Amino acid sequence: MAGMAEPAPHLELRGVRAGYGATVVLEALDLHIARGACVAVLGRNGVGKSTLLATIMGHTTLQDGTIALAGADIGAWRAHRRARAGLGWVPQEREVFPSLTVQDNLAVAARPGAWTMARAFEIFPRLEERARHPGRALSGGEQQMLAIARALVGNPSVLLMDEPFEGLAPIVVEELAGVIRRLRTDAAMTMLLVEQRTDVALELAERAVVMERGRVVFDDASGRLQSDPDLLHSLVGVG
């Protein structure tokens, strides 16, 4: 309808300046993500991609700017409150509890909602097979599956994933990519994906953001980078 206002972003960062203590990593960063969108965050090493996710989760020092989730300003909230409000985080280090079984890793993170342990096992049948094994006994790929499943059973509305394919064999990457596709189509989950495997990230996300020196320097449809290898190379050094 003509004149109808655009829906408010599901996740929005405005003028964010953040880092670790007095060290500034993100500077004047703006980012707006629509509900149900999947956005890839790309860039060379050390440009602030992981710090972006950590800042959204509340693990850095926010010095200026605002972070809003579904219209609520969450910039002063502690990480656990942000998680309860709907942020799910898959950290780069996975951070599974090594002495707890797969079941217990999921149980400690579970919150009421559509994502149950049974549903997580349905998309990750290998985890169900390993349900009584401790986290330390899992392969790298299985630990990554557990990290994603653990975030899901927290029933987030926004899923933040930091390098989910790092160090994994191609067959495991494809399996996890299939899960992310399913989350996009079946669950309509809002996702922010930091990933060095640019080709996979651009295939999964409809929109790409490129960071440089703590700022967003490119924000457009993923197809633009997929169709322009020279532009991709100039921005992230691949192509």
Backbone as numpy.savetxt, mean C-alpha at the origin, in Angstrom:
# Nx Ny Nz CAx CAy CAz Cx Cy Cz
-24.68 14.48 -13.69 -25.53 15.67 -13.69 -24.64 16.90 -13.69
-24.98 17.89 -14.54 -24.18 19.09 -14.64 -24.17 19.83 -13.32
-23.00 20.31 -12.94 -22.87 21.07 -11.71 -22.69 20.22 -10.47
-22.76 18.90 -10.61 -22.60 18.03 -9.44 -21.14 18.04 -8.99
-20.92 18.18 -7.69 -19.56 18.25 -7.15 -18.89 16.88 -7.26
-17.58 16.91 -7.47 -16.81 15.68 -7.48 -16.79 15.07 -6.07
-16.85 13.74 -5.97 -16.79 13.14 -4.64 -15.45 13.43 -3.97
-15.48 13.57 -2.65 -14.25 13.84 -1.91 -13.30 12.66 -2.03
-11.99 12.92 -2.09 -11.03 11.81 -2.15 -11.16 10.91 -0.93
-10.90 9.63 -1.12 -10.91 8.70 0.00 -9.71 8.97 0.91
-8.56 9.22 0.28 -7.34 9.55 1.01 -6.73 10.79 0.36
-6.37 11.76 1.19 -5.87 13.02 0.65 -4.74 13.56 1.52
-3.64 13.93 0.87 -2.54 14.61 1.53 -2.40 15.98 0.90
-2.31 17.01 1.74 -2.20 18.37 1.24 -1.02 19.07 1.92
-0.07 19.48 1.11 1.07 20.24 1.63 1.84 19.53 2.72
1.98 18.21 2.59 2.60 17.42 3.66 4.12 17.62 3.67
4.61 17.94 4.85 6.04 18.02 5.12 6.31 17.10 6.30
7.12 16.06 6.07 7.28 15.04 7.10 8.63 14.36 6.97
9.02 13.68 8.05 10.27 12.95 8.04 10.48 12.27 9.38
11.74 12.17 9.77 12.10 11.47 10.99 12.81 12.45 11.91
12.11 12.84 12.98 12.66 13.87 13.85 12.79 15.18 13.08
13.98 15.75 13.10 14.21 17.01 12.39 14.55 16.81 10.92
14.75 15.55 10.51 15.12 15.27 9.12 13.87 15.24 8.24
13.81 16.13 7.27 12.66 16.23 6.38 12.90 15.35 5.15
11.92 14.49 4.85 11.99 13.63 3.66 10.94 14.01 2.64
9.73 14.27 3.10 8.65 14.70 2.22 8.49 16.21 2.33
8.31 16.87 1.19 8.26 18.33 1.18 7.13 18.80 0.27
6.15 19.52 0.83 5.05 20.10 0.05 4.39 19.06 -0.85
4.09 17.90 -0.27 3.55 16.79 -1.05 2.03 16.81 -1.05
1.46 16.73 -2.24 0.01 16.64 -2.42 -0.33 15.33 -3.11
-1.37 14.66 -2.62 -1.80 13.40 -3.23 -3.27 13.19 -2.92
-4.04 12.83 -3.94 -5.47 12.65 -3.79 -5.84 11.31 -4.42
-6.48 10.44 -3.66 -6.82 9.10 -4.13 -8.31 8.87 -3.98
-8.97 8.54 -5.08 -10.41 8.30 -5.07 -10.72 6.95 -4.45
-11.92 6.81 -3.93 -12.34 5.55 -3.34 -12.32 4.44 -4.40
-11.71 3.32 -4.07 -11.63 2.19 -4.97 -10.52 2.25 -5.98
-9.72 3.31 -5.97 -8.63 3.44 -6.94 -7.40 2.67 -6.49
-6.60 2.24 -7.45 -5.31 1.63 -7.18 -4.24 2.52 -7.81
-3.36 3.05 -6.99 -2.34 4.01 -7.43 -0.96 3.44 -7.16
-0.11 3.42 -8.18 1.27 2.98 -8.04 2.15 4.17 -7.72
3.04 4.01 -6.74 4.00 5.05 -6.39 5.37 4.57 -6.85
5.96 5.29 -7.79 7.21 4.90 -8.41 8.28 5.95 -8.13
9.53 5.57 -8.42 10.63 6.51 -8.26 11.91 5.78 -7.94
13.01 6.47 -8.09 14.30 5.88 -7.77 14.42 5.63 -6.27
15.43 4.87 -5.88 15.66 4.61 -4.46 15.95 5.90 -3.72
15.40 6.01 -2.52 15.71 7.14 -1.65 14.93 8.41 -1.90
13.85 8.34 -2.71 13.10 9.56 -3.01 11.96 9.81 -2.04
11.70 8.84 -1.13 10.67 9.07 -0.13 9.42 8.22 -0.27
9.46 7.18 -1.10 8.25 6.37 -1.34 7.80 5.64 -0.06
8.73 4.96 0.58 8.38 4.24 1.81 8.01 5.23 2.92
8.68 6.37 2.96 8.35 7.40 3.95 6.94 7.92 3.74
6.50 7.98 2.49 5.12 8.40 2.21 4.14 7.47 2.90
4.31 6.16 2.73 3.40 5.21 3.37 3.51 5.29 4.89
4.74 5.39 5.40 4.93 5.48 6.84 4.27 6.73 7.40
4.29 7.81 6.64 3.66 9.05 7.08 2.15 8.91 7.11
1.58 8.26 6.11 0.14 8.04 6.11 -0.27 7.19 7.31
0.58 6.22 7.67 0.27 5.34 8.80 0.56 6.00 10.16
1.29 7.10 10.18 1.58 7.78 11.43 2.88 7.39 12.08
3.83 6.88 11.30 5.10 6.43 11.84 6.24 7.44 11.65
5.92 8.63 11.17 6.94 9.68 11.00 6.48 10.93 11.72
7.30 11.96 11.66 6.95 13.25 12.26 6.31 14.13 11.18
5.04 14.45 11.35 4.34 15.34 10.43 4.59 16.78 10.87
5.33 17.52 10.07 5.71 18.88 10.45 4.75 19.93 9.90
4.09 19.59 8.79 3.16 20.56 8.20 2.23 19.81 7.26
1.10 20.42 6.94 0.16 19.83 6.01 -0.90 18.99 6.70
-1.80 18.43 5.90 -2.89 17.63 6.44 -2.98 16.28 5.73
-3.43 15.28 6.48 -3.72 13.96 5.94 -5.17 13.65 6.30
-5.99 13.38 5.30 -7.41 13.15 5.53 -7.80 11.77 5.00
-8.56 11.05 5.80 -9.11 9.75 5.43 -10.62 9.85 5.48
-11.26 9.66 4.34 -12.73 9.77 4.24 -13.21 11.08 4.84
-12.45 12.15 4.61 -12.85 13.47 5.06 -12.41 13.83 6.46
-11.92 12.87 7.24 -11.47 13.14 8.61 -9.99 13.44 8.64
-9.60 14.51 9.31 -8.19 14.87 9.44 -7.54 13.93 10.46
-6.64 13.07 9.97 -6.02 12.06 10.84 -4.57 12.38 11.15
-4.12 13.56 10.76 -2.70 13.89 10.88 -2.15 13.82 12.29
-2.99 14.05 13.31 -2.51 14.01 14.68 -2.81 12.68 15.36
-3.42 11.76 14.64 -3.79 10.47 15.25 -2.59 9.55 15.33
-2.56 8.72 16.37 -1.54 7.69 16.48 -1.84 6.56 15.49
-0.83 5.75 15.22 -0.95 4.72 14.20 -2.09 3.74 14.48
-2.27 3.34 15.74 -3.30 2.34 16.04 -4.70 2.90 15.77
-4.88 4.20 16.00 -6.18 4.81 15.71 -6.41 4.89 14.20
-5.37 5.17 13.45 -5.50 5.19 11.99 -5.86 3.81 11.46
-5.26 2.78 12.06 -5.58 1.41 11.64 -7.05 1.10 11.92
-7.53 1.49 13.08 -8.93 1.25 13.40 -9.87 2.02 12.47
-9.39 3.17 11.98 -10.21 3.99 11.10 -10.26 3.46 9.67
-9.37 2.49 9.35 -9.46 1.88 8.03 -8.19 1.82 7.22
-7.05 2.12 7.82 -5.79 2.00 7.09 -5.16 0.63 7.36
-4.82 -0.08 6.31 -4.11 -1.33 6.43 -2.74 -1.19 5.80
-1.72 -1.76 6.45 -0.33 -1.55 6.01 0.37 -2.89 5.84
1.00 -3.06 4.67 1.85 -4.22 4.41 3.28 -3.68 4.32
4.06 -3.77 5.41 5.39 -3.15 5.42 6.38 -3.91 4.55
7.40 -3.20 4.11 8.42 -3.79 3.25 9.10 -4.97 3.93
9.27 -4.90 5.25 9.97 -5.96 5.99 9.04 -7.11 6.37
7.74 -6.99 6.00 6.70 -8.00 6.28 6.32 -8.05 7.75
7.32 -8.15 8.63 7.10 -8.04 10.08 6.08 -9.04 10.61
6.11 -10.27 10.10 5.28 -11.31 10.69 5.89 -11.71 12.04
5.05 -12.22 12.94 5.55 -12.66 14.24 6.17 -14.04 14.06
7.48 -14.17 14.20 8.15 -15.42 13.85 7.77 -16.61 14.72
7.42 -16.36 15.99 7.12 -17.47 16.89 5.65 -17.85 16.90
4.80 -17.01 16.29 3.37 -17.31 16.24 3.03 -18.09 14.98
2.03 -18.94 15.08 1.57 -19.67 13.90 0.89 -18.71 12.93
0.67 -19.19 11.73 -0.06 -18.40 10.73 -1.42 -18.00 11.29
-2.12 -18.95 11.88 -3.43 -18.65 12.46 -3.34 -17.55 13.50
-2.34 -17.64 14.37 -2.23 -16.66 15.44 -1.80 -15.29 14.91
-0.95 -15.28 13.88 -0.58 -14.01 13.24 -1.83 -13.29 12.74
-2.76 -14.06 12.18 -3.99 -13.47 11.66 -4.94 -13.09 12.80
-5.00 -13.95 13.81 -5.95 -13.72 14.90 -5.65 -12.42 15.65
-4.37 -12.12 15.85 -4.03 -10.93 16.63 -4.35 -9.64 15.87
-4.47 -9.73 14.55 -4.75 -8.54 13.74 -6.22 -8.41 13.35
-7.00 -9.45 13.58 -8.37 -9.48 13.06 -9.26 -8.46 13.75
-10.12 -7.85 12.95 -11.16 -6.95 13.41 -12.45 -7.34 12.72
-13.60 -7.04 13.32 -14.88 -7.43 12.72 -15.05 -6.84 11.32
-15.62 -7.63 10.43 -15.87 -7.17 9.08 -15.92 -8.31 8.10
-15.98 -7.96 6.84 -16.16 -8.97 5.78 -14.93 -9.86 5.62
-13.74 -9.31 5.94 -12.52 -10.09 5.79 -12.27 -10.92 7.04
-12.59 -12.19 6.96 -12.36 -13.14 8.04 -11.12 -13.97 7.73
-10.69 -14.77 8.71 -9.58 -15.66 8.47 -9.92 -16.64 7.35
-11.14 -17.13 7.35 -11.56 -18.08 6.31 -11.47 -17.45 4.93
-11.86 -16.18 4.83 -11.79 -15.51 3.52 -10.33 -15.29 3.11
-9.47 -14.98 4.08 -8.05 -14.82 3.77 -7.47 -16.14 3.29
-7.86 -17.25 3.92 -7.38 -18.56 3.49 -7.92 -18.92 2.11
-9.09 -18.39 1.78 -9.68 -18.69 0.47 -8.85 -18.07 -0.66
-8.31 -16.87 -0.43 -7.48 -16.26 -1.48 -6.02 -16.68 -1.38
-5.62 -17.18 -0.21 -4.26 -17.69 -0.01 -4.34 -19.12 0.51
-4.71 -20.08 -0.33 -4.85 -21.45 0.15 -3.57 -22.03 0.73
-2.41 -21.53 0.28 -1.16 -22.03 0.83 -1.04 -21.68 2.33
-1.59 -20.56 2.72 -1.55 -20.21 4.13 -2.43 -21.14 4.96
-3.53 -21.57 4.41 -4.37 -22.52 5.13 -3.62 -23.84 5.33
-2.88 -24.25 4.31 -2.09 -25.48 4.43 -1.02 -25.34 5.52
-0.55 -24.13 5.73 0.52 -23.87 6.69 0.00 -23.22 7.97
-1.29 -23.34 8.21 -1.94 -22.59 9.28 -1.30 -22.78 10.65
-0.79 -23.98 10.93 -0.24 -24.27 12.25 1.29 -24.15 12.30
1.87 -23.67 11.21 3.32 -23.47 11.18 3.66 -22.08 11.71
4.78 -21.94 12.40 5.19 -20.60 12.87 5.67 -19.73 11.72
5.60 -18.44 11.92 6.00 -17.52 10.87 7.41 -17.74 10.39
8.31 -18.13 11.30 9.71 -18.32 10.91 9.89 -19.49 9.95
8.93 -20.41 9.89 9.05 -21.59 9.03 8.54 -21.34 7.62
8.01 -20.16 7.35 7.45 -19.87 6.04 8.53 -19.38 5.09
8.32 -19.63 3.80 9.20 -19.07 2.77 8.94 -17.57 2.67
9.81 -16.89 1.92 9.62 -15.45 1.73 8.29 -15.13 1.09
7.90 -15.91 0.09 6.62 -15.68 -0.57 5.46 -15.91 0.37
5.55 -16.95 1.19 4.48 -17.25 2.14 4.39 -16.17 3.21
5.54 -15.64 3.64 5.52 -14.54 4.61 4.86 -13.31 4.01
5.10 -13.06 2.72 4.45 -11.91 2.10 2.95 -12.12 2.00
2.54 -13.35 1.68 1.11 -13.66 1.67 0.50 -13.42 3.04
1.23 -13.84 4.09 0.74 -13.66 5.45 0.65 -12.18 5.81
1.62 -11.40 5.37 1.59 -9.96 5.66 0.37 -9.30 5.02
0.07 -9.69 3.78 -1.11 -9.14 3.11 -2.39 -9.63 3.78
-2.44 -10.95 4.06 -3.63 -11.51 4.71 -3.86 -10.86 6.07
-2.79 -10.62 6.81 -2.92 -9.99 8.13 -3.50 -8.58 8.00
-3.07 -7.85 6.98 -3.64 -6.52 6.77 -5.12 -6.61 6.41
-5.48 -7.60 5.61 -6.86 -7.73 5.16 -7.81 -8.08 6.30
-7.40 -8.97 7.20 -8.32 -9.36 8.28 -8.52 -8.22 9.27
-7.73 -7.17 9.17 -8.00 -5.95 9.92 -9.13 -5.14 9.31
-9.64 -5.60 8.17 -10.77 -4.99 7.45 -10.55 -3.51 7.15
-9.46 -3.23 6.42 -9.19 -1.84 6.04 -10.05 -1.40 4.86
-10.19 -0.10 4.72 -10.80 0.45 3.51 -9.72 0.95 2.55
-8.51 1.18 3.08 -7.35 1.59 2.29 -6.21 0.63 2.61
-5.59 0.08 1.58 -4.48 -0.85 1.76 -3.21 -0.22 1.22
-2.21 -0.06 2.09 -0.91 0.50 1.73 0.09 -0.64 1.65
0.72 -0.81 0.49 1.65 -1.92 0.29 3.02 -1.40 -0.12
4.03 -1.77 0.66 5.39 -1.29 0.42 6.24 -2.42 -0.13
6.55 -2.35 -1.42 7.39 -3.33 -2.11 6.92 -4.78 -1.88
5.67 -5.09 -2.19 5.17 -6.45 -1.90 5.83 -7.55 -2.72
6.48 -7.20 -3.84 7.09 -8.23 -4.69 8.59 -8.35 -4.52
9.16 -7.60 -3.59 10.61 -7.57 -3.43 11.17 -8.95 -3.07
12.16 -9.38 -3.83 12.88 -10.61 -3.55 12.12 -11.89 -3.82
11.00 -11.80 -4.52 10.17 -12.98 -4.75 10.37 -13.55 -6.15
10.21 -14.86 -6.27 10.31 -15.52 -7.57 9.17 -15.07 -8.48
9.40 -15.08 -9.80 8.36 -14.62 -10.73 7.01 -15.31 -10.55
7.01 -16.61 -10.24 5.74 -17.31 -10.10 4.97 -16.81 -8.88
5.70 -16.43 -7.82 5.05 -15.90 -6.62 4.56 -14.48 -6.89
5.35 -13.70 -7.63 4.93 -12.36 -8.00 3.61 -12.41 -8.76
3.50 -13.34 -9.69 2.27 -13.44 -10.48 1.09 -13.85 -9.59
1.34 -14.72 -8.63 0.27 -15.13 -7.71 -0.22 -13.96 -6.88
0.72 -13.19 -6.34 0.34 -12.04 -5.54 -0.32 -10.95 -6.39
0.17 -10.79 -7.61 -0.45 -9.81 -8.51 -1.90 -10.19 -8.79
-2.16 -11.48 -8.91 -3.53 -11.94 -9.10 -4.42 -11.59 -7.93
-3.88 -11.68 -6.72 -4.65 -11.30 -5.53 -4.97 -9.81 -5.56
-3.99 -8.99 -5.93 -4.21 -7.55 -5.99 -5.27 -7.21 -7.05
-5.21 -7.90 -8.18 -6.26 -7.69 -9.19 -7.63 -8.02 -8.62
-7.68 -9.10 -7.87 -8.95 -9.54 -7.28 -9.45 -8.52 -6.26
-8.56 -7.96 -5.48 -8.95 -6.94 -4.52 -9.51 -5.71 -5.23
-8.94 -5.39 -6.37 -9.44 -4.25 -7.14 -10.85 -4.51 -7.67
-11.06 -5.68 -8.24 -12.33 -5.93 -8.92 -13.43 -6.41 -7.98
-13.08 -7.32 -7.06 -14.11 -7.90 -6.19 -14.37 -7.07 -4.94
-13.32 -6.55 -4.36 -13.47 -5.83 -3.09 -13.51 -4.32 -3.28
-13.15 -3.83 -4.47 -13.14 -2.39 -4.75 -12.37 -1.63 -3.67
-11.24 -2.19 -3.26 -10.45 -1.59 -2.19 -9.55 -0.49 -2.73
-9.44 0.58 -1.98 -8.51 1.65 -2.31 -7.10 1.18 -1.98
-6.18 1.30 -2.93 -4.83 0.77 -2.72 -3.76 1.76 -3.17
-2.70 1.82 -2.38 -1.51 2.59 -2.71 -0.35 1.61 -2.72
0.29 1.47 -3.87 1.28 0.41 -4.09 2.63 1.02 -4.42
3.58 0.89 -3.49 4.97 1.27 -3.74 5.68 0.04 -4.29
6.31 0.17 -5.44 6.89 -1.01 -6.08 8.01 -0.64 -7.03
9.14 -1.39 -6.94 10.26 -1.18 -7.85 10.06 -1.90 -9.18
9.26 -2.95 -9.19 8.98 -3.66 -10.44 7.95 -2.84 -11.21
8.45 -1.89 -11.96 7.60 -0.89 -12.59 6.59 -1.51 -13.54
7.00 -2.50 -14.30 6.07 -3.09 -15.27 4.87 -3.72 -14.57
5.11 -4.41 -13.46 4.02 -5.03 -12.72 3.14 -3.97 -12.09
3.75 -2.96 -11.49 2.99 -1.90 -10.83 2.09 -1.16 -11.81
2.60 -0.85 -12.99 1.81 -0.12 -13.98 0.69 -0.98 -14.54
0.90 -2.28 -14.58 -0.16 -3.17 -15.06 -1.29 -3.29 -14.03
-0.94 -3.22 -12.75 -1.93 -3.39 -11.69 -2.72 -2.12 -11.40
-2.05 -0.97 -11.49 -2.66 0.30 -11.09 -3.11 1.09 -12.30
-4.27 1.73 -12.17 -4.74 2.55 -13.28 -4.10 3.92 -13.30
-3.44 4.28 -12.20 -2.82 5.60 -12.09 -1.45 5.45 -11.48
-0.51 6.29 -11.92 0.85 6.23 -11.42 1.28 7.60 -10.92
1.97 7.57 -9.79 2.58 8.76 -9.21 4.08 8.51 -9.15
4.87 9.47 -9.60 6.32 9.35 -9.53 6.83 10.42 -8.56
7.70 9.97 -7.65 8.27 10.88 -6.66 9.74 11.16 -6.97
10.16 12.35 -6.58 11.56 12.75 -6.68 11.85 13.75 -5.58
12.85 13.45 -4.77 13.27 14.32 -3.67 12.09 14.70 -2.77
11.26 13.72 -2.45 10.19 13.94 -1.51 8.96 14.64 -2.04
8.92 14.83 -3.35 7.77 15.49 -3.97 7.19 14.63 -5.09
5.95 14.88 -5.43 5.32 14.24 -6.59 5.67 15.07 -7.83
6.31 14.42 -8.82 6.71 15.12 -10.04 5.93 14.63 -11.25
5.15 13.56 -11.07 4.32 13.04 -12.16 3.10 12.39 -11.53
1.92 12.66 -12.10 0.68 12.07 -11.60 -0.27 11.98 -12.78
-0.42 10.75 -13.32 -1.23 10.58 -14.53 -1.62 9.11 -14.67
-2.37 8.82 -15.70 -2.77 7.44 -15.97 -1.54 6.57 -16.21
-1.59 5.34 -15.70 -0.46 4.42 -15.88 -0.14 4.20 -17.36
-1.18 4.19 -18.17 -0.99 3.96 -19.60 -0.06 4.94 -20.26
0.03 6.14 -19.73 0.93 7.13 -20.32 2.38 6.70 -20.18
2.75 6.13 -19.03 4.11 5.64 -18.85 4.34 4.33 -19.59
3.32 3.49 -19.65 3.45 2.22 -20.37 3.68 2.46 -21.86
3.10 3.51 -22.40 3.21 3.78 -23.83 4.37 4.70 -24.20
5.10 5.19 -23.20 6.19 6.13 -23.46 7.43 5.71 -22.66
8.20 4.73 -23.18 9.38 4.25 -22.45 10.41 5.34 -22.17
10.52 6.32 -23.06 11.49 7.39 -22.83 11.10 8.23 -21.61
9.82 8.53 -21.49 9.34 9.27 -20.33 9.54 8.46 -19.06
9.21 7.17 -19.13 9.40 6.31 -17.98 10.85 6.28 -17.54
11.75 6.14 -18.50 13.18 6.09 -18.18 13.64 7.42 -17.56
13.17 8.53 -18.09 13.59 9.82 -17.57 13.13 10.02 -16.13
12.00 9.41 -15.76 11.44 9.61 -14.44 11.97 8.61 -13.41
12.11 7.35 -13.80 12.48 6.33 -12.82 13.70 5.51 -13.23
14.26 5.80 -14.39 15.49 5.13 -14.78 15.30 3.76 -15.40
14.07 3.42 -15.78 13.82 2.17 -16.47 12.97 2.46 -17.70
12.84 1.44 -18.56 12.03 1.66 -19.73 12.33 0.63 -20.79
